[in-house]
GROMACS .gro file of C-alpha atoms in nm:
model
  305
    1MET     CA    1  -3.207  -4.020  14.835
    2GLN     CA    2  -3.039  -3.802  15.089
    3CYS     CA    3  -3.170  -3.548  15.337
    4SER     CA    4  -3.007  -3.265  15.142
    5SER     CA    5  -3.136  -3.384  14.803
    6LEU     CA    6  -3.402  -3.212  14.596
    7SER     CA    7  -3.648  -3.498  14.640
    8VAL     CA    8  -3.685  -3.803  14.863
    9PHE     CA    9  -3.821  -3.994  14.563
   10ALA     CA   10  -3.574  -3.904  14.289
   11LEU     CA   11  -3.234  -4.065  14.236
   12HIS     CA   12  -2.929  -3.840  14.220
   13PRO     CA   13  -2.798  -3.777  13.865
   14LEU     CA   14  -2.441  -3.801  13.995
   15TYR     CA   15  -2.480  -4.181  13.990
   16LEU     CA   16  -2.578  -4.195  13.623
   17ARG     CA   17  -2.362  -4.425  13.409
   18VAL     CA   18  -2.371  -4.223  13.087
   19GLU     CA   19  -2.217  -4.490  12.864
   20ALA     CA   20  -2.508  -4.720  12.951
   21ILE     CA   21  -2.799  -4.492  12.862
   22SER     CA   22  -2.793  -4.583  12.493
   23ALA     CA   23  -2.676  -4.864  12.271
   24ASN     CA   24  -2.623  -4.620  11.987
   25ILE     CA   25  -2.379  -4.363  12.121
   26PRO     CA   26  -2.176  -4.215  11.832
   27GLU     CA   27  -1.800  -4.245  11.838
   28ASP     CA   28  -1.735  -3.877  11.907
   29ILE     CA   29  -1.944  -3.890  12.228
   30LYS     CA   30  -1.777  -4.218  12.330
   31GLN     CA   31  -1.443  -4.044  12.292
   32GLU     CA   32  -1.569  -3.755  12.504
   33ILE     CA   33  -1.668  -4.003  12.775
   34ARG     CA   34  -1.324  -4.165  12.769
   35GLU     CA   35  -1.148  -3.830  12.791
   36ALA     CA   36  -1.374  -3.713  13.074
   37ARG     CA   37  -1.306  -4.031  13.269
   38VAL     CA   38  -0.931  -3.967  13.252
   39GLN     CA   39  -0.967  -3.598  13.333
   40LEU     CA   40  -1.192  -3.656  13.636
   41ASP     CA   41  -1.002  -3.956  13.773
   42LYS     CA   42  -0.827  -3.776  14.059
   43LYS     CA   43  -0.751  -3.849  14.422
   44ASP     CA   44  -1.022  -3.608  14.534
   45VAL     CA   45  -1.355  -3.624  14.353
   46ASP     CA   46  -1.468  -3.296  14.196
   47TYR     CA   47  -1.841  -3.359  14.236
   48GLU     CA   48  -1.953  -3.043  14.060
   49ALA     CA   49  -1.734  -3.109  13.757
   50CYS     CA   50  -1.841  -3.473  13.750
   51MET     CA   51  -2.208  -3.378  13.764
   52ALA     CA   52  -2.175  -3.110  13.497
   53THR     CA   53  -1.988  -3.345  13.265
   54LYS     CA   54  -2.238  -3.628  13.300
   55LEU     CA   55  -2.536  -3.401  13.237
   56SER     CA   56  -2.366  -3.236  12.940
   57ILE     CA   57  -2.299  -3.573  12.777
   58ALA     CA   58  -2.645  -3.703  12.864
   59LYS     CA   59  -2.805  -3.400  12.695
   60LYS     CA   60  -2.619  -3.477  12.372
   61ILE     CA   61  -2.745  -3.836  12.376
   62PHE     CA   62  -3.096  -3.720  12.471
   63ALA     CA   63  -3.106  -3.483  12.174
   64ARG     CA   64  -3.044  -3.779  11.942
   65GLU     CA   65  -3.294  -4.026  12.085
   66LYS     CA   66  -3.555  -3.828  12.282
   67GLU     CA   67  -3.843  -3.914  12.050
   68THR     CA   68  -3.765  -4.285  12.058
   69ILE     CA   69  -3.724  -4.307  12.434
   70LEU     CA   70  -4.009  -4.078  12.540
   71ASN     CA   71  -4.252  -4.270  12.317
   72SER     CA   72  -4.129  -4.615  12.418
   73LYS     CA   73  -4.354  -4.852  12.612
   74SER     CA   74  -4.100  -4.891  12.896
   75PHE     CA   75  -4.073  -4.515  12.946
   76GLN     CA   76  -4.449  -4.467  12.931
   77GLU     CA   77  -4.492  -4.732  13.203
   78PHE     CA   78  -4.224  -4.569  13.417
   79PHE     CA   79  -4.382  -4.226  13.373
   80SER     CA   80  -4.731  -4.353  13.455
   81GLU     CA   81  -4.613  -4.524  13.776
   82ASN     CA   82  -4.402  -4.229  13.897
   83GLN     CA   83  -4.566  -3.913  13.765
   84GLU     CA   84  -4.698  -3.812  14.108
   85TRP     CA   85  -4.344  -3.719  14.217
   86LEU     CA   86  -4.167  -3.709  13.879
   87LYS     CA   87  -4.361  -3.416  13.733
   88PRO     CA   88  -4.309  -3.184  14.033
   89TYR     CA   89  -3.942  -3.291  14.044
   90ALA     CA   90  -3.888  -3.200  13.678
   91ALA     CA   91  -4.067  -2.868  13.725
   92PHE     CA   92  -3.858  -2.792  14.035
   93CYS     CA   93  -3.533  -2.863  13.848
   94PHE     CA   94  -3.641  -2.640  13.561
   95LEU     CA   95  -3.746  -2.352  13.790
   96ARG     CA   96  -3.430  -2.382  14.002
   97ASN     CA   97  -3.215  -2.346  13.692
   98PHE     CA   98  -3.433  -2.077  13.535
   99PHE     CA   99  -3.429  -1.856  13.845
  100GLU     CA  100  -3.074  -1.968  13.939
  101THR     CA  101  -3.179  -2.055  14.293
  102SER     CA  102  -3.363  -2.331  14.479
  103GLU     CA  103  -3.505  -2.068  14.717
  104ARG     CA  104  -3.859  -2.079  14.586
  105SER     CA  105  -3.956  -1.745  14.742
  106GLN     CA  106  -3.763  -1.602  14.445
  107TRP     CA  107  -3.976  -1.786  14.188
  108GLY     CA  108  -4.251  -1.527  14.149
  109ARG     CA  109  -4.588  -1.685  14.072
  110PHE     CA  110  -4.433  -2.031  14.104
  111SER     CA  111  -4.321  -1.975  14.465
  112GLU     CA  112  -4.634  -2.155  14.586
  113PHE     CA  113  -4.706  -2.493  14.432
  114SER     CA  114  -5.013  -2.520  14.211
  115LYS     CA  115  -5.118  -2.826  14.011
  116GLU     CA  116  -5.276  -2.601  13.749
  117LYS     CA  117  -4.953  -2.406  13.697
  118LEU     CA  118  -4.758  -2.732  13.701
  119GLU     CA  119  -4.964  -2.884  13.419
  120LYS     CA  120  -4.923  -2.573  13.204
  121LEU     CA  121  -4.547  -2.569  13.258
  122LEU     CA  122  -4.511  -2.940  13.178
  123SER     CA  123  -4.754  -2.954  12.887
  124LYS     CA  124  -4.617  -3.100  12.565
  125GLU     CA  125  -4.724  -2.776  12.401
  126SER     CA  126  -4.511  -2.575  12.645
  127LEU     CA  127  -4.198  -2.401  12.517
  128HIS     CA  128  -4.011  -2.567  12.803
  129TYR     CA  129  -4.124  -2.926  12.743
  130GLU     CA  130  -3.793  -3.045  12.598
  131VAL     CA  131  -3.607  -2.911  12.902
  132VAL     CA  132  -3.838  -3.069  13.160
  133SER     CA  133  -3.861  -3.398  12.969
  134PHE     CA  134  -3.482  -3.425  12.996
  135TYR     CA  135  -3.527  -3.466  13.372
  136TYR     CA  136  -3.781  -3.745  13.305
  137TYR     CA  137  -3.522  -3.907  13.081
  138ILE     CA  138  -3.247  -3.893  13.344
  139GLN     CA  139  -3.468  -4.039  13.618
  140PHE     CA  140  -3.585  -4.313  13.381
  141HIS     CA  141  -3.228  -4.427  13.313
  142LEU     CA  142  -3.126  -4.397  13.678
  143HIS     CA  143  -3.421  -4.622  13.763
  144LEU     CA  144  -3.321  -4.878  13.500
  145GLN     CA  145  -2.958  -4.880  13.611
  146LEU     CA  146  -3.024  -4.911  13.984
  147SER     CA  147  -3.293  -5.175  13.923
  148GLU     CA  148  -3.046  -5.375  13.715
  149ALA     CA  149  -2.778  -5.348  13.984
  150ALA     CA  150  -3.021  -5.446  14.261
  151GLU     CA  151  -3.147  -5.747  14.066
  152TYR     CA  152  -2.792  -5.859  13.985
  153ALA     CA  153  -2.698  -5.832  14.353
  154ARG     CA  154  -3.003  -6.035  14.461
  155LYS     CA  155  -2.914  -6.312  14.217
  156LYS     CA  156  -2.569  -6.325  14.375
  157GLY     CA  157  -2.716  -6.348  14.726
  158VAL     CA  158  -2.645  -5.984  14.811
  159VAL     CA  159  -2.909  -5.734  14.924
  160LEU     CA  160  -2.876  -5.357  14.904
  161LYS     CA  161  -2.924  -5.146  15.216
  162GLY     CA  162  -3.076  -4.802  15.165
  163ASP     CA  163  -3.046  -4.492  15.383
  164LEU     CA  164  -3.347  -4.316  15.535
  165PRO     CA  165  -3.243  -3.973  15.667
  166ILE     CA  166  -3.444  -3.808  15.943
  167GLY     CA  167  -3.492  -3.478  15.760
  168VAL     CA  168  -3.559  -3.325  15.420
  169ASP     CA  169  -3.404  -3.015  15.269
  170ARG     CA  170  -3.590  -2.693  15.342
  171ASN     CA  171  -3.569  -2.602  14.971
  172SER     CA  172  -3.684  -2.930  14.823
  173VAL     CA  173  -3.959  -3.060  14.599
  174ASP     CA  174  -4.129  -3.217  14.900
  175THR     CA  175  -4.157  -2.897  15.102
  176TRP     CA  176  -4.268  -2.710  14.788
  177VAL     CA  177  -4.546  -2.955  14.704
  178TYR     CA  178  -4.646  -3.051  15.060
  179PRO     CA  179  -4.562  -2.754  15.287
  180ASN     CA  180  -4.844  -2.858  15.521
  181LEU     CA  181  -4.655  -3.177  15.609
  182PHE     CA  182  -4.363  -2.981  15.755
  183ARG     CA  183  -4.327  -2.725  16.031
  184MET     CA  184  -4.155  -2.473  15.807
  185ASN     CA  185  -4.097  -2.220  16.085
  186THR     CA  186  -3.879  -2.468  16.273
  187SER     CA  187  -3.545  -2.641  16.236
  188THR     CA  188  -3.416  -2.982  16.345
  189GLY     CA  189  -3.106  -3.033  16.556
  190ALA     CA  190  -2.956  -3.173  16.873
  191PRO     CA  191  -2.926  -3.024  17.225
  192PRO     CA  192  -2.594  -2.922  17.382
  193ASP     CA  193  -2.392  -3.224  17.488
  194TYR     CA  194  -2.040  -3.351  17.546
  195PHE     CA  195  -1.956  -3.319  17.176
  196ASP     CA  196  -2.083  -2.964  17.120
  197LYS     CA  197  -2.164  -2.716  17.396
  198ASN     CA  198  -2.377  -2.513  17.152
  199GLY     CA  199  -2.579  -2.808  17.031
  200GLN     CA  200  -2.644  -2.867  16.662
  201ASN     CA  201  -2.873  -2.706  16.406
  202TRP     CA  202  -2.920  -2.928  16.100
  203GLY     CA  203  -3.141  -2.682  15.915
  204PHE     CA  204  -3.420  -2.925  15.821
  205PRO     CA  205  -3.781  -2.841  15.911
  206THR     CA  206  -3.947  -3.082  16.153
  207TYR     CA  207  -4.238  -3.301  16.047
  208ASN     CA  208  -4.599  -3.206  16.104
  209TRP     CA  209  -4.700  -3.551  16.228
  210GLU     CA  210  -5.053  -3.439  16.309
  211GLU     CA  211  -5.110  -3.336  15.947
  212MET     CA  212  -4.938  -3.648  15.813
  213SER     CA  213  -5.170  -3.871  16.015
  214LYS     CA  214  -5.477  -3.734  15.834
  215ASP     CA  215  -5.415  -3.951  15.525
  216ASN     CA  216  -5.259  -4.238  15.721
  217TYR     CA  217  -4.905  -4.112  15.651
  218GLY     CA  218  -4.941  -4.131  15.273
  219TRP     CA  219  -4.618  -3.938  15.207
  220TRP     CA  220  -4.421  -4.183  15.421
  221ARG     CA  221  -4.585  -4.487  15.266
  222ALA     CA  222  -4.509  -4.356  14.917
  223ARG     CA  223  -4.149  -4.281  15.017
  224LEU     CA  224  -4.090  -4.630  15.157
  225THR     CA  225  -4.262  -4.792  14.859
  226GLN     CA  226  -4.025  -4.606  14.627
  227MET     CA  227  -3.720  -4.716  14.825
  228GLY     CA  228  -3.852  -5.072  14.831
  229LYS     CA  229  -3.808  -5.092  14.453
  230TYR     CA  230  -3.432  -5.105  14.502
  231PHE     CA  231  -3.347  -5.182  14.866
  232THR     CA  232  -3.418  -5.477  15.093
  233ALA     CA  233  -3.296  -5.321  15.419
  234TYR     CA  234  -3.267  -4.966  15.551
  235ARG     CA  235  -3.047  -4.765  15.782
  236ILE     CA  236  -3.282  -4.533  15.966
  237ASP     CA  237  -3.087  -4.219  16.050
  238HIS     CA  238  -3.149  -4.076  16.400
  239ILE     CA  239  -3.434  -4.317  16.469
  240LEU     CA  240  -3.498  -4.151  16.806
  241GLY     CA  241  -3.611  -3.845  16.609
  242PHE     CA  242  -3.917  -4.034  16.491
  243PHE     CA  243  -4.035  -4.041  16.854
  244ARG     CA  244  -3.914  -3.703  16.973
  245ILE     CA  245  -3.698  -3.442  16.805
  246TRP     CA  246  -3.496  -3.142  16.919
  247GLU     CA  247  -3.688  -2.855  16.759
  248LEU     CA  248  -3.550  -2.505  16.710
  249PRO     CA  249  -3.706  -2.181  16.585
  250GLU     CA  250  -3.626  -2.117  16.219
  251HIS     CA  251  -3.407  -1.814  16.298
  252ALA     CA  252  -3.182  -2.007  16.542
  253MET     CA  253  -2.815  -2.034  16.448
  254THR     CA  254  -2.708  -2.295  16.706
  255GLY     CA  255  -2.887  -2.573  16.892
  256LEU     CA  256  -2.921  -2.380  17.218
  257CYS     CA  257  -3.274  -2.245  17.189
  258GLY     CA  258  -3.456  -2.569  17.124
  259LYS     CA  259  -3.696  -2.801  17.299
  260PHE     CA  260  -3.798  -3.160  17.257
  261ARG     CA  261  -4.113  -3.223  17.058
  262PRO     CA  262  -4.325  -3.390  17.168
  263SER     CA  263  -4.247  -3.356  17.536
  264ILE     CA  264  -4.447  -3.421  17.852
  265PRO     CA  265  -4.455  -3.120  18.085
  266ILE     CA  266  -4.375  -3.154  18.455
  267SER     CA  267  -4.658  -3.041  18.680
  268GLN     CA  268  -4.618  -2.816  18.983
  269GLU     CA  269  -4.731  -3.105  19.203
  270GLU     CA  270  -4.449  -3.325  19.069
  271LEU     CA  271  -4.193  -3.056  19.143
  272GLU     CA  272  -4.328  -3.004  19.494
  273SER     CA  273  -4.313  -3.379  19.560
  274GLU     CA  274  -3.941  -3.358  19.488
  275GLY     CA  275  -3.892  -3.077  19.737
  276LEU     CA  276  -3.893  -2.787  19.489
  277TRP     CA  277  -4.119  -2.507  19.609
  278ASP     CA  278  -3.978  -2.162  19.528
  279PHE     CA  279  -4.100  -2.141  19.168
  280ASN     CA  280  -4.033  -1.769  19.131
  281ARG     CA  281  -3.671  -1.839  19.218
  282LEU     CA  282  -3.658  -2.108  18.946
  283THR     CA  283  -3.836  -1.919  18.671
  284HIS     CA  284  -3.739  -1.553  18.715
  285PRO     CA  285  -3.396  -1.382  18.702
  286TYR     CA  286  -3.237  -1.388  19.046
  287ILE     CA  287  -2.982  -1.118  18.979
  288GLY     CA  288  -3.204  -0.815  18.939
  289GLN     CA  289  -3.127  -0.449  18.871
  290ASP     CA  290  -3.105  -0.371  19.243
  291LEU     CA  291  -2.825  -0.626  19.297
  292LEU     CA  292  -2.644  -0.510  18.987
  293GLN     CA  293  -2.636  -0.158  19.130
  294VAL     CA  294  -2.469  -0.289  19.446
  295PHE     CA  295  -2.221  -0.540  19.308
  296ARG     CA  296  -2.120  -0.411  18.964
  297PRO     CA  297  -1.750  -0.333  18.924
  298PRO     CA  298  -1.648   0.024  18.827
  299SER     CA  299  -1.558  -0.091  18.475
  300LEU     CA  300  -1.925  -0.178  18.414
  301MET     CA  301  -2.071   0.153  18.535
  302PHE     CA  302  -2.188   0.229  18.182
  303LEU     CA  303  -2.439  -0.058  18.201
  304ALA     CA  304  -2.658   0.150  18.428
  305ALA     CA  305  -2.731   0.395  18.148
   0.00000   0.00000   0.00000
């Protein structure tokens, strides 16, 4: 559940333990798993290769047992409890792969989220149902595996600490389904400081707290409830950002052109009480065209054109 993930609710498939998703894995697939483990066991992790290998093997196992798993009581319970986020997540994964981009503006009629279109795409009668149900299958097993690990840790007196990032990816399930909860024409970052004179631009849209408050922060409550299934404690990333954030226009490249939001403006009376009175001098360019004409060096004569 990272800020650059597809969904704040879904678990990342990279963590899937493929040998544990079935008790009936045939010997040829077991051998493939053993060979992949040797091949990928390097000093530097090749995340893309690891992800591709795990999904490839998982698809082979899914093809053998999809009917059994998808019709099982445990899966049906999982699906019922999580379908609010699981169905859009599966649709997003399918559309991202189909259009070969997570930039939803390239998705044609699916660029804007619609529950009606979602239900048609995910219908069991749909030509794509087997593909989208594979994403259900992966999330189901990730849930089982992390739940098992968390329960084992608790029995040993160990609690798991989750991570709660400040932002969500601009091209994510959450911004697709709930664009009104985010200020999509903005970006999150940090102002210039000792570490970076240009500031920072993290690329995540800022939250529309006013809109979120209308349903008593339902998206946040659902997010924390989901994390609470596995974690006992949380690291809240950039906690100050929950009170005020450095907000940039969407087109900004650096962190220079931002402002804090929310922020309390300083009144003219406050400035005057501190001895500041020449507001034109403070708010308008001091070096005007007339001074440039007088002081410009010969090498800059062309600027007058």
